[in-house]
Amino acid sequence: MQISQKMNKAINEQIGREFGASLQYVAIAAYFDGQSLPQLARYFYKQADEERGHAMRFIRYLLDAGAGVNIPAVSGPKAEFGSAEECVKLSLRWEQEVTKQIYGLMELAIKESDYTTQQFLQWFISEQLEEVSSMEKLLTVVRRAGEGGLLLVEDYLAREGHPEDKD
Ligand code: FEO
């Protein structure tokens, strides 16, 4: 195995959090879908796919490093929401939290002089910059429009799409 037991465990925990994020975003997308807001729903379904992709990237890394994949139990997402702002605020908080978790993994990799994991994590550090920034932008737009103006947010998203659409 090319990484420490401690790093293996920490990455397995992160895999659980990424799948947890994916479920949370599906729940948010379903809320928007149920409110007949298809662009907001699409945005969050897409975000859920992204999170699954992050989990899969960690899984691939563990396999490449000859380490064990042990996916932890994931608790159910919050399912009831009172407003679009609440959904986006929760998502932003989540992304800020994930950024801290990724930094925590990087700090462990630095402490262990684990250069391979440091290099692997660089992608996630750039990804988190993009994810926090795009969620902050969406929160600004949702707040500006207000709950009565969500169709303006729909127009905005129909024009701008999801950040990954541009890749
Ligand atoms: Fe996997 Fe949105 O961080």
Short mmCIF file of C-alpha atoms and ligand atoms in Angstrom, two decimals:
data_model
loop_
_atom_site.label_atom_id
_atom_site.label_comp_id
_atom_site.label_asym_id
_atom_site.label_seq_id
_atom_site.Cartn_x
_atom_site.Cartn_y
_atom_site.Cartn_z
CA MET A 1 0.00 0.00 0.00
CA GLN A 2 1.39 3.37 -1.04
CA ILE A 3 -0.40 5.49 1.58
CA SER A 4 -0.58 5.24 5.39
CA GLN A 5 -3.40 3.48 7.25
CA LYS A 6 -4.35 6.85 8.69
CA MET A 7 -4.61 8.43 5.24
CA ASN A 8 -6.57 5.42 3.97
CA LYS A 9 -9.08 5.86 6.81
CA ALA A 10 -9.33 9.63 6.30
CA ILE A 11 -9.99 9.20 2.57
CA ASN A 12 -12.66 6.57 3.23
CA GLU A 13 -14.38 9.06 5.55
CA GLN A 14 -14.20 11.69 2.83
CA ILE A 15 -15.78 9.27 0.35
CA GLY A 16 -18.76 9.04 2.72
CA ARG A 17 -19.00 12.83 2.86
CA GLU A 18 -18.90 13.15 -0.93
CA PHE A 19 -21.71 10.60 -1.30
CA GLY A 20 -23.54 12.46 1.49
CA ALA A 21 -23.20 15.69 -0.51
CA SER A 22 -24.52 13.91 -3.58
CA LEU A 23 -27.63 12.77 -1.68
CA GLN A 24 -28.14 16.25 -0.21
CA TYR A 25 -28.05 17.79 -3.67
CA VAL A 26 -30.49 15.20 -5.04
CA ALA A 27 -32.86 16.14 -2.19
CA ILE A 28 -32.49 19.84 -3.02
CA ALA A 29 -32.97 19.16 -6.75
CA ALA A 30 -36.13 17.17 -5.98
CA TYR A 31 -37.43 20.09 -3.89
CA PHE A 32 -36.94 22.47 -6.84
CA ASP A 33 -38.37 19.91 -9.26
CA GLY A 34 -41.47 19.67 -7.07
CA GLN A 35 -41.78 23.46 -7.13
CA SER A 36 -41.74 23.47 -10.98
CA LEU A 37 -38.36 25.19 -11.11
CA PRO A 38 -36.61 23.01 -13.72
CA GLN A 39 -33.42 25.04 -14.09
CA LEU A 40 -32.72 25.08 -10.37
CA ALA A 41 -33.53 21.36 -10.29
CA ARG A 42 -31.17 20.72 -13.19
CA TYR A 43 -28.41 22.71 -11.47
CA PHE A 44 -28.63 20.59 -8.34
CA TYR A 45 -29.04 17.24 -10.13
CA LYS A 46 -25.86 18.15 -11.96
CA GLN A 47 -24.20 19.12 -8.68
CA ALA A 48 -25.22 15.75 -7.23
CA ASP A 49 -23.53 13.99 -10.17
CA GLU A 50 -20.43 16.06 -9.54
CA GLU A 51 -20.29 14.91 -5.92
CA ARG A 52 -20.66 11.29 -6.94
CA GLY A 53 -17.79 11.94 -9.33
CA HIS A 54 -15.69 13.26 -6.45
CA ALA A 55 -16.38 10.13 -4.40
CA MET A 56 -15.43 7.97 -7.40
CA ARG A 57 -12.20 9.93 -7.87
CA PHE A 58 -11.22 9.15 -4.25
CA ILE A 59 -12.17 5.49 -4.73
CA ARG A 60 -10.03 5.27 -7.87
CA TYR A 61 -7.15 6.83 -5.96
CA LEU A 62 -7.37 4.30 -3.13
CA LEU A 63 -7.40 1.46 -5.65
CA ASP A 64 -4.40 2.90 -7.51
CA ALA A 65 -2.56 3.24 -4.19
CA GLY A 66 -3.33 -0.39 -3.31
CA ALA A 67 -5.43 0.78 -0.34
CA GLY A 68 -8.74 -0.55 0.97
CA VAL A 69 -12.07 0.94 -0.06
CA ASN A 70 -14.42 0.97 2.90
CA ILE A 71 -17.40 3.24 2.29
CA PRO A 72 -18.96 4.40 5.56
CA ALA A 73 -22.69 4.66 6.26
CA VAL A 74 -24.10 7.91 4.98
CA SER A 75 -26.82 9.63 6.96
CA GLY A 76 -29.94 10.78 5.15
CA PRO A 77 -30.01 14.29 3.73
CA LYS A 78 -32.22 17.11 4.93
CA ALA A 79 -35.38 16.67 2.88
CA GLU A 80 -37.66 19.56 3.74
CA PHE A 81 -37.00 23.14 2.83
CA GLY A 82 -38.88 26.38 3.26
CA SER A 83 -37.26 28.44 0.51
CA ALA A 84 -34.75 28.50 -2.33
CA GLU A 85 -32.49 30.68 -0.21
CA GLU A 86 -32.44 28.05 2.53
CA CYS A 87 -31.39 25.39 -0.02
CA VAL A 88 -28.60 27.44 -1.50
CA LYS A 89 -27.37 28.62 1.92
CA LEU A 90 -27.18 25.01 3.08
CA SER A 91 -25.25 24.10 -0.08
CA LEU A 92 -22.80 26.94 0.41
CA ARG A 93 -22.20 25.93 4.04
CA TRP A 94 -21.66 22.36 2.85
CA GLU A 95 -19.08 23.43 0.27
CA GLN A 96 -17.25 25.58 2.83
CA GLU A 97 -17.17 22.56 5.14
CA VAL A 98 -15.85 20.29 2.36
CA THR A 99 -13.10 22.82 1.65
CA LYS A 100 -11.99 22.54 5.29
CA GLN A 101 -12.10 18.73 5.05
CA ILE A 102 -9.93 18.76 1.93
CA TYR A 103 -7.48 21.09 3.69
CA GLY A 104 -7.46 18.63 6.60
CA LEU A 105 -6.51 15.80 4.22
CA MET A 106 -3.80 17.99 2.70
CA GLU A 107 -2.41 18.83 6.15
CA LEU A 108 -2.21 15.11 6.94
CA ALA A 109 -0.47 14.43 3.60
CA ILE A 110 2.06 17.19 4.34
CA LYS A 111 2.65 15.88 7.86
CA GLU A 112 3.27 12.41 6.48
CA SER A 113 5.48 13.68 3.60
CA ASP A 114 3.01 11.88 1.33
CA TYR A 115 3.79 13.69 -1.92
CA THR A 116 1.56 11.48 -4.07
CA THR A 117 -1.55 12.30 -2.03
CA GLN A 118 -0.58 15.98 -1.94
CA GLN A 119 -0.48 16.02 -5.72
CA PHE A 120 -3.76 14.11 -5.97
CA LEU A 121 -5.47 16.57 -3.61
CA GLN A 122 -4.43 19.62 -5.64
CA TRP A 123 -7.28 18.92 -8.06
CA PHE A 124 -9.78 19.03 -5.18
CA ILE A 125 -8.36 22.30 -3.87
CA SER A 126 -8.96 23.98 -7.25
CA GLU A 127 -12.37 22.30 -7.52
CA GLN A 128 -13.43 23.64 -4.11
CA LEU A 129 -12.45 27.17 -5.09
CA GLU A 130 -14.80 26.86 -8.06
CA GLU A 131 -17.60 25.18 -6.09
CA VAL A 132 -17.64 27.70 -3.22
CA SER A 133 -17.43 30.59 -5.66
CA SER A 134 -20.28 29.36 -7.90
CA MET A 135 -22.51 28.61 -4.88
CA GLU A 136 -21.82 32.12 -3.50
CA LYS A 137 -22.80 33.55 -6.86
CA LEU A 138 -26.03 31.53 -6.96
CA LEU A 139 -26.90 32.66 -3.42
CA THR A 140 -26.42 36.29 -4.47
CA VAL A 141 -28.71 35.80 -7.47
CA VAL A 142 -31.39 33.99 -5.42
CA ARG A 143 -31.32 36.70 -2.74
CA ARG A 144 -31.50 39.48 -5.30
CA ALA A 145 -34.48 37.90 -7.04
CA GLY A 146 -36.31 36.99 -3.81
CA GLU A 147 -38.70 34.05 -3.46
CA GLY A 148 -41.29 35.84 -5.62
CA GLY A 149 -38.72 36.33 -8.36
CA LEU A 150 -37.43 32.78 -8.76
CA LEU A 151 -38.43 32.78 -12.42
CA LEU A 152 -35.67 35.38 -12.88
CA VAL A 153 -33.26 32.86 -11.35
CA GLU A 154 -34.60 30.28 -13.82
CA ASP A 155 -33.86 32.69 -16.70
CA TYR A 156 -30.40 33.35 -15.30
CA LEU A 157 -29.62 29.63 -15.05
CA ALA A 158 -31.05 28.94 -18.52
CA ARG A 159 -28.53 31.49 -19.81
CA GLU A 160 -25.56 30.70 -17.59
CA GLY A 161 -26.03 26.98 -17.00
CA HIS A 162 -23.98 25.00 -14.51
CA PRO A 163 -20.25 25.85 -14.15
CA GLU A 164 -19.36 22.36 -15.44
CA ASP A 165 -21.32 22.98 -18.67
CA LYS A 166 -18.47 25.25 -19.71
CA ASP A 167 -15.75 22.61 -19.28
FE1 FEO B 1 -17.17 17.35 -3.42
FE2 FEO B 1 -18.77 19.99 -3.66
O1 FEO B 1 -17.34 19.07 -3.00
#
